[in-house]
Amino acid sequence: MELEELYQKIGGDLKNVMKRIPNEAMIGKFVRKYANDPTYNRLAAAVEAKSWKDVFIAAHTLKGVAQNLGFDRLQKSASALTEAVRGAVPLTDESLFEEVCKDQKEIVEAIEKLD
């Protein structure tokens, strides 16, 4: 799979990313590194522990990384989760975390298919 195909599959915006990083090879390097980024695992552990402050921090970090890489769906789902737990408020809508999980899985699976 080519980088452009990956972005189409995950609902991302490669053209917008190229405004910030005008080198497709460099973007590909960062995208591949994302698959090993520990932020999602920190988020999942914090949700399981019901540590809402840590959920906020991890979701906010994930939102920023997703925004920088043009992973629009993940950015939106992580943003919704971030706002839901802002101020260490307990998560009352589990579907917000489930959406982040779905978006994360889709991205990692697509990265694994990159040429």
CSV table of N, CA and C in Angstrom, one decimal:
chain,number,residue,atom,x,y,z
A,1,MET,N,0.8,-1.2,0.0
A,1,MET,CA,0.0,0.0,0.0
A,1,MET,C,0.9,1.2,0.0
A,2,GLU,N,0.6,2.2,-0.8
A,2,GLU,CA,1.3,3.5,-0.9
A,2,GLU,C,0.7,4.4,0.2
A,3,LEU,N,1.5,5.4,0.5
A,3,LEU,CA,1.1,6.4,1.6
A,3,LEU,C,-0.2,7.1,1.3
A,4,GLU,N,-0.4,7.5,0.0
A,4,GLU,CA,-1.7,8.1,-0.4
A,4,GLU,C,-2.9,7.2,-0.1
A,5,GLU,N,-2.7,5.9,-0.4
A,5,GLU,CA,-3.7,4.9,-0.2
A,5,GLU,C,-4.0,4.7,1.3
A,6,LEU,N,-3.0,4.7,2.1
A,6,LEU,CA,-3.2,4.6,3.5
A,6,LEU,C,-4.0,5.8,4.0
A,7,TYR,N,-3.7,7.0,3.6
A,7,TYR,CA,-4.5,8.2,4.1
A,7,TYR,C,-5.9,8.1,3.6
A,8,GLN,N,-6.2,7.6,2.4
A,8,GLN,CA,-7.5,7.5,1.9
A,8,GLN,C,-8.3,6.4,2.8
A,9,LYS,N,-7.6,5.3,3.1
A,9,LYS,CA,-8.2,4.2,3.8
A,9,LYS,C,-8.6,4.7,5.2
A,10,ILE,N,-7.8,5.5,5.9
A,10,ILE,CA,-8.0,5.9,7.3
A,10,ILE,C,-8.8,7.2,7.4
A,11,GLY,N,-9.2,7.8,6.3
A,11,GLY,CA,-9.8,9.1,6.3
A,11,GLY,C,-8.9,10.2,6.7
A,12,GLY,N,-7.7,10.1,6.3
A,12,GLY,CA,-6.7,11.1,6.7
A,12,GLY,C,-6.5,12.2,5.6
A,13,ASP,N,-5.6,13.1,5.8
A,13,ASP,CA,-5.4,14.2,4.9
A,13,ASP,C,-3.9,14.4,4.6
A,14,LEU,N,-3.4,13.6,3.7
A,14,LEU,CA,-2.0,13.7,3.3
A,14,LEU,C,-1.6,15.1,2.8
A,15,LYS,N,-2.5,15.7,2.0
A,15,LYS,CA,-2.1,17.0,1.4
A,15,LYS,C,-1.9,18.0,2.5
A,16,ASN,N,-2.7,18.0,3.5
A,16,ASN,CA,-2.6,18.9,4.7
A,16,ASN,C,-1.3,18.7,5.4
A,17,VAL,N,-0.9,17.4,5.6
A,17,VAL,CA,0.3,17.1,6.3
A,17,VAL,C,1.5,17.6,5.5
A,18,MET,N,1.4,17.5,4.1
A,18,MET,CA,2.5,17.9,3.3
A,18,MET,C,2.7,19.4,3.3
A,19,LYS,N,1.8,20.2,3.8
A,19,LYS,CA,2.0,21.6,4.0
A,19,LYS,C,2.9,21.8,5.1
A,20,ARG,N,2.9,20.9,6.1
A,20,ARG,CA,3.8,21.1,7.3
A,20,ARG,C,5.2,20.3,7.0
A,21,ILE,N,5.1,19.1,6.4
A,21,ILE,CA,6.2,18.3,6.1
A,21,ILE,C,6.2,18.0,4.6
A,22,PRO,N,6.9,18.8,3.8
A,22,PRO,CA,6.8,18.7,2.4
A,22,PRO,C,7.6,17.6,1.8
A,23,ASN,N,7.9,16.5,2.5
A,23,ASN,CA,8.7,15.4,2.0
A,23,ASN,C,7.9,14.1,2.3
A,24,GLU,N,7.4,13.5,1.3
A,24,GLU,CA,6.6,12.3,1.5
A,24,GLU,C,7.4,11.2,2.2
A,25,ALA,N,8.7,11.1,1.9
A,25,ALA,CA,9.5,10.0,2.5
A,25,ALA,C,9.5,10.3,4.1
A,26,MET,N,9.7,11.5,4.4
A,26,MET,CA,9.7,11.9,5.9
A,26,MET,C,8.4,11.6,6.5
A,27,ILE,N,7.3,11.9,5.9
A,27,ILE,CA,6.0,11.6,6.4
A,27,ILE,C,5.8,10.1,6.6
A,28,GLY,N,6.3,9.3,5.6
A,28,GLY,CA,6.2,7.9,5.7
A,28,GLY,C,7.0,7.4,6.9
A,29,LYS,N,8.1,8.0,7.1
A,29,LYS,CA,9.0,7.6,8.3
A,29,LYS,C,8.2,7.8,9.6
A,30,PHE,N,7.6,9.0,9.7
A,30,PHE,CA,6.9,9.3,10.9
A,30,PHE,C,5.6,8.4,11.1
A,31,VAL,N,5.0,8.1,10.0
A,31,VAL,CA,3.8,7.3,10.0
A,31,VAL,C,4.2,5.9,10.5
A,32,ARG,N,5.2,5.4,10.0
A,32,ARG,CA,5.7,4.0,10.4
A,32,ARG,C,6.1,4.0,11.9
A,33,LYS,N,6.7,5.1,12.3
A,33,LYS,CA,7.1,5.1,13.8
A,33,LYS,C,5.8,5.2,14.6
A,34,TYR,N,4.7,5.8,14.1
A,34,TYR,CA,3.5,5.9,14.9
A,34,TYR,C,3.0,4.5,15.4
A,35,ALA,N,3.2,3.5,14.6
A,35,ALA,CA,2.7,2.2,15.0
A,35,ALA,C,3.3,1.7,16.3
A,36,ASN,N,4.4,2.2,16.7
A,36,ASN,CA,5.1,1.8,17.9
A,36,ASN,C,5.0,2.9,19.0
A,37,ASP,N,4.3,3.9,18.7
A,37,ASP,CA,4.1,5.0,19.7
A,37,ASP,C,3.3,4.4,20.9
A,38,PRO,N,3.8,4.7,22.2
A,38,PRO,CA,3.2,4.1,23.4
A,38,PRO,C,2.0,4.9,23.9
A,39,THR,N,1.6,6.0,23.2
A,39,THR,CA,0.5,6.8,23.8
A,39,THR,C,-0.8,6.1,23.9
A,40,TYR,N,-1.2,5.3,22.8
A,40,TYR,CA,-2.4,4.6,22.9
A,40,TYR,C,-2.4,3.6,24.0
A,41,ASN,N,-1.3,2.9,24.2
A,41,ASN,CA,-1.3,1.9,25.3
A,41,ASN,C,-1.4,2.6,26.6
A,42,ARG,N,-0.8,3.7,26.8
A,42,ARG,CA,-1.0,4.5,28.0
A,42,ARG,C,-2.4,4.9,28.2
A,43,LEU,N,-3.1,5.3,27.2
A,43,LEU,CA,-4.5,5.6,27.2
A,43,LEU,C,-5.3,4.4,27.7
A,44,ALA,N,-5.1,3.3,27.0
A,44,ALA,CA,-5.9,2.1,27.4
A,44,ALA,C,-5.7,1.7,28.8
A,45,ALA,N,-4.4,1.8,29.3
A,45,ALA,CA,-4.1,1.4,30.7
A,45,ALA,C,-4.8,2.4,31.6
A,46,ALA,N,-4.8,3.7,31.3
A,46,ALA,CA,-5.5,4.7,32.2
A,46,ALA,C,-7.0,4.5,32.2
A,47,VAL,N,-7.6,4.2,31.1
A,47,VAL,CA,-9.0,3.9,31.1
A,47,VAL,C,-9.3,2.7,31.9
A,48,GLU,N,-8.5,1.7,31.8
A,48,GLU,CA,-8.8,0.4,32.6
A,48,GLU,C,-8.6,0.7,34.1
A,49,ALA,N,-7.7,1.6,34.4
A,49,ALA,CA,-7.4,2.0,35.8
A,49,ALA,C,-8.4,3.0,36.3
A,50,LYS,N,-9.2,3.6,35.4
A,50,LYS,CA,-10.1,4.7,35.7
A,50,LYS,C,-9.3,5.9,36.3
A,51,SER,N,-8.2,6.1,35.8
A,51,SER,CA,-7.3,7.3,36.2
A,51,SER,C,-7.6,8.4,35.2
A,52,TRP,N,-8.6,9.2,35.5
A,52,TRP,CA,-9.2,10.1,34.5
A,52,TRP,C,-8.2,11.2,34.2
A,53,LYS,N,-7.4,11.6,35.1
A,53,LYS,CA,-6.3,12.6,34.8
A,53,LYS,C,-5.4,12.1,33.7
A,54,ASP,N,-5.0,10.8,33.9
A,54,ASP,CA,-4.1,10.2,33.0
A,54,ASP,C,-4.8,9.9,31.6
A,55,VAL,N,-6.1,9.6,31.7
A,55,VAL,CA,-6.8,9.4,30.4
A,55,VAL,C,-6.8,10.7,29.7
A,56,PHE,N,-7.0,11.8,30.4
A,56,PHE,CA,-7.0,13.2,29.7
A,56,PHE,C,-5.7,13.4,29.1
A,57,ILE,N,-4.6,13.2,29.8
A,57,ILE,CA,-3.2,13.5,29.3
A,57,ILE,C,-3.0,12.6,28.1
A,58,ALA,N,-3.2,11.3,28.2
A,58,ALA,CA,-2.9,10.4,27.0
A,58,ALA,C,-3.8,10.8,25.8
A,59,ALA,N,-5.1,11.0,26.1
A,59,ALA,CA,-6.0,11.3,25.0
A,59,ALA,C,-5.6,12.7,24.3
A,60,HIS,N,-5.2,13.6,25.1
A,60,HIS,CA,-4.8,14.9,24.6
A,60,HIS,C,-3.5,14.8,23.7
A,61,THR,N,-2.6,13.9,24.2
A,61,THR,CA,-1.4,13.7,23.5
A,61,THR,C,-1.7,13.0,22.2
A,62,LEU,N,-2.5,12.0,22.2
A,62,LEU,CA,-2.9,11.2,21.0
A,62,LEU,C,-3.6,12.1,20.0
A,63,LYS,N,-4.4,13.0,20.5
A,63,LYS,CA,-5.1,14.0,19.6
A,63,LYS,C,-4.1,14.8,18.9
A,64,GLY,N,-3.1,15.3,19.6
A,64,GLY,CA,-2.0,16.1,19.0
A,64,GLY,C,-1.2,15.4,17.9
A,65,VAL,N,-0.8,14.2,18.3
A,65,VAL,CA,0.0,13.4,17.3
A,65,VAL,C,-0.9,13.1,16.1
A,66,ALA,N,-2.1,12.7,16.3
A,66,ALA,CA,-3.0,12.4,15.2
A,66,ALA,C,-3.2,13.6,14.3
A,67,GLN,N,-3.3,14.8,14.9
A,67,GLN,CA,-3.5,16.0,14.1
A,67,GLN,C,-2.2,16.3,13.3
A,68,ASN,N,-1.1,16.1,13.9
A,68,ASN,CA,0.2,16.4,13.2
A,68,ASN,C,0.4,15.5,12.0
A,69,LEU,N,-0.1,14.2,12.2
A,69,LEU,CA,0.1,13.2,11.1
A,69,LEU,C,-1.1,13.2,10.1
A,70,GLY,N,-2.1,14.0,10.4
A,70,GLY,CA,-3.2,14.0,9.5
A,70,GLY,C,-4.2,12.8,9.6
A,71,PHE,N,-4.2,12.2,10.8
A,71,PHE,CA,-5.1,11.1,11.0
A,71,PHE,C,-6.4,11.7,11.6
A,72,ASP,N,-7.2,12.2,10.7
A,72,ASP,CA,-8.3,13.0,11.0
A,72,ASP,C,-9.4,12.3,11.9
A,73,ARG,N,-9.7,11.1,11.5
A,73,ARG,CA,-10.7,10.4,12.3
A,73,ARG,C,-10.2,10.2,13.8
A,74,LEU,N,-9.0,9.8,13.9
A,74,LEU,CA,-8.4,9.5,15.2
A,74,LEU,C,-8.3,10.9,16.0
A,75,GLN,N,-8.0,11.9,15.3
A,75,GLN,CA,-7.9,13.2,16.0
A,75,GLN,C,-9.3,13.6,16.5
A,76,LYS,N,-10.3,13.4,15.7
A,76,LYS,CA,-11.6,13.8,16.2
A,76,LYS,C,-12.1,12.9,17.3
A,77,SER,N,-11.9,11.6,17.3
A,77,SER,CA,-12.3,10.7,18.3
A,77,SER,C,-11.5,11.0,19.6
A,78,ALA,N,-10.2,11.2,19.5
A,78,ALA,CA,-9.4,11.5,20.6
A,78,ALA,C,-9.8,12.8,21.2
A,79,SER,N,-10.1,13.8,20.4
A,79,SER,CA,-10.6,15.1,20.9
A,79,SER,C,-11.9,15.0,21.7
A,80,ALA,N,-12.8,14.2,21.2
A,80,ALA,CA,-14.1,14.0,21.9
A,80,ALA,C,-13.8,13.3,23.3
A,81,LEU,N,-12.9,12.4,23.3
A,81,LEU,CA,-12.6,11.7,24.6
A,81,LEU,C,-11.9,12.7,25.5
A,82,THR,N,-11.0,13.5,25.0
A,82,THR,CA,-10.3,14.5,25.8
A,82,THR,C,-11.3,15.4,26.5
A,83,GLU,N,-12.2,15.9,25.7
A,83,GLU,CA,-13.2,16.9,26.3
A,83,GLU,C,-14.1,16.2,27.3
A,84,ALA,N,-14.4,14.9,27.1
A,84,ALA,CA,-15.3,14.2,28.0
A,84,ALA,C,-14.7,14.0,29.4
A,85,VAL,N,-13.3,13.9,29.5
A,85,VAL,CA,-12.7,13.7,30.8
A,85,VAL,C,-11.9,14.9,31.2
A,86,ARG,N,-12.0,16.0,30.5
A,86,ARG,CA,-11.3,17.3,31.0
A,86,ARG,C,-11.7,17.6,32.4
A,87,GLY,N,-10.6,17.9,33.2
A,87,GLY,CA,-10.9,18.2,34.6
A,87,GLY,C,-11.0,16.9,35.4
A,88,ALA,N,-10.5,15.8,34.9
A,88,ALA,CA,-10.5,14.5,35.6
A,88,ALA,C,-11.9,14.0,35.9
A,89,VAL,N,-12.8,14.4,35.0
A,89,VAL,CA,-14.2,14.0,35.1
A,89,VAL,C,-14.3,12.5,34.7
A,90,PRO,N,-14.9,11.6,35.4
A,90,PRO,CA,-15.0,10.2,35.0
A,90,PRO,C,-15.7,10.1,33.7
A,91,LEU,N,-15.3,9.1,32.9
A,91,LEU,CA,-15.9,8.8,31.6
A,91,LEU,C,-17.2,8.2,31.8
A,92,THR,N,-18.2,8.8,31.2
A,92,THR,CA,-19.6,8.2,31.3
A,92,THR,C,-20.1,7.6,30.0
A,93,ASP,N,-19.4,7.9,29.0
A,93,ASP,CA,-19.8,7.3,27.6
A,93,ASP,C,-18.6,6.5,27.1
A,94,GLU,N,-18.7,5.2,27.4
A,94,GLU,CA,-17.6,4.3,26.9
A,94,GLU,C,-17.4,4.2,25.4
A,95,SER,N,-18.5,4.6,24.7
A,95,SER,CA,-18.4,4.6,23.2
A,95,SER,C,-17.3,5.6,22.7
A,96,LEU,N,-17.0,6.6,23.5
A,96,LEU,CA,-15.9,7.5,23.1
A,96,LEU,C,-14.6,6.8,23.0
A,97,PHE,N,-14.3,6.0,24.1
A,97,PHE,CA,-13.0,5.3,24.1
A,97,PHE,C,-13.1,4.2,23.0
A,98,GLU,N,-14.2,3.6,22.8
A,98,GLU,CA,-14.3,2.5,21.8
A,98,GLU,C,-14.1,3.1,20.4
A,99,GLU,N,-14.5,4.3,20.1
A,99,GLU,CA,-14.2,4.9,18.8
A,99,GLU,C,-12.8,5.2,18.6
A,100,VAL,N,-12.1,5.6,19.7
A,100,VAL,CA,-10.6,5.8,19.6
A,100,VAL,C,-10.0,4.5,19.3
A,101,CYS,N,-10.4,3.4,20.0
A,101,CYS,CA,-9.8,2.1,19.7
A,101,CYS,C,-10.0,1.6,18.3
A,102,LYS,N,-11.2,1.9,17.8
A,102,LYS,CA,-11.5,1.5,16.4
A,102,LYS,C,-10.6,2.3,15.4
A,103,ASP,N,-10.5,3.6,15.6
A,103,ASP,CA,-9.6,4.4,14.7
A,103,ASP,C,-8.2,4.0,14.8
A,104,GLN,N,-7.7,3.7,16.1
A,104,GLN,CA,-6.3,3.3,16.3
A,104,GLN,C,-6.0,2.0,15.5
A,105,LYS,N,-6.9,1.0,15.7
A,105,LYS,CA,-6.7,-0.3,15.1
A,105,LYS,C,-6.7,-0.1,13.6
A,106,GLU,N,-7.6,0.7,13.0
A,106,GLU,CA,-7.6,0.9,11.6
A,106,GLU,C,-6.3,1.5,11.1
A,107,ILE,N,-5.7,2.4,11.8
A,107,ILE,CA,-4.5,3.1,11.4
A,107,ILE,C,-3.3,2.1,11.5
A,108,VAL,N,-3.2,1.4,12.6
A,108,VAL,CA,-2.1,0.4,12.8
A,108,VAL,C,-2.1,-0.7,11.7
A,109,GLU,N,-3.3,-1.2,11.4
A,109,GLU,CA,-3.5,-2.2,10.4
A,109,GLU,C,-3.1,-1.7,9.0
A,110,ALA,N,-3.4,-0.4,8.7
A,110,ALA,CA,-3.0,0.2,7.4
A,110,ALA,C,-1.5,0.4,7.4
A,111,ILE,N,-0.9,0.8,8.5
A,111,ILE,CA,0.5,1.0,8.5
A,111,ILE,C,1.3,-0.3,8.2
A,112,GLU,N,0.8,-1.4,8.8
A,112,GLU,CA,1.4,-2.7,8.6
A,112,GLU,C,1.4,-3.1,7.1
A,113,LYS,N,0.5,-2.5,6.3
A,113,LYS,CA,0.4,-2.9,4.9
A,113,LYS,C,1.2,-1.9,4.0
A,114,LEU,N,1.8,-0.9,4.6
A,114,LEU,CA,2.6,0.1,3.8
A,114,LEU,C,3.7,-0.6,3.1
A,115,ASP,N,4.0,-0.2,1.8
A,115,ASP,CA,5.2,-0.7,1.1
A,115,ASP,C,6.4,-0.2,1.7
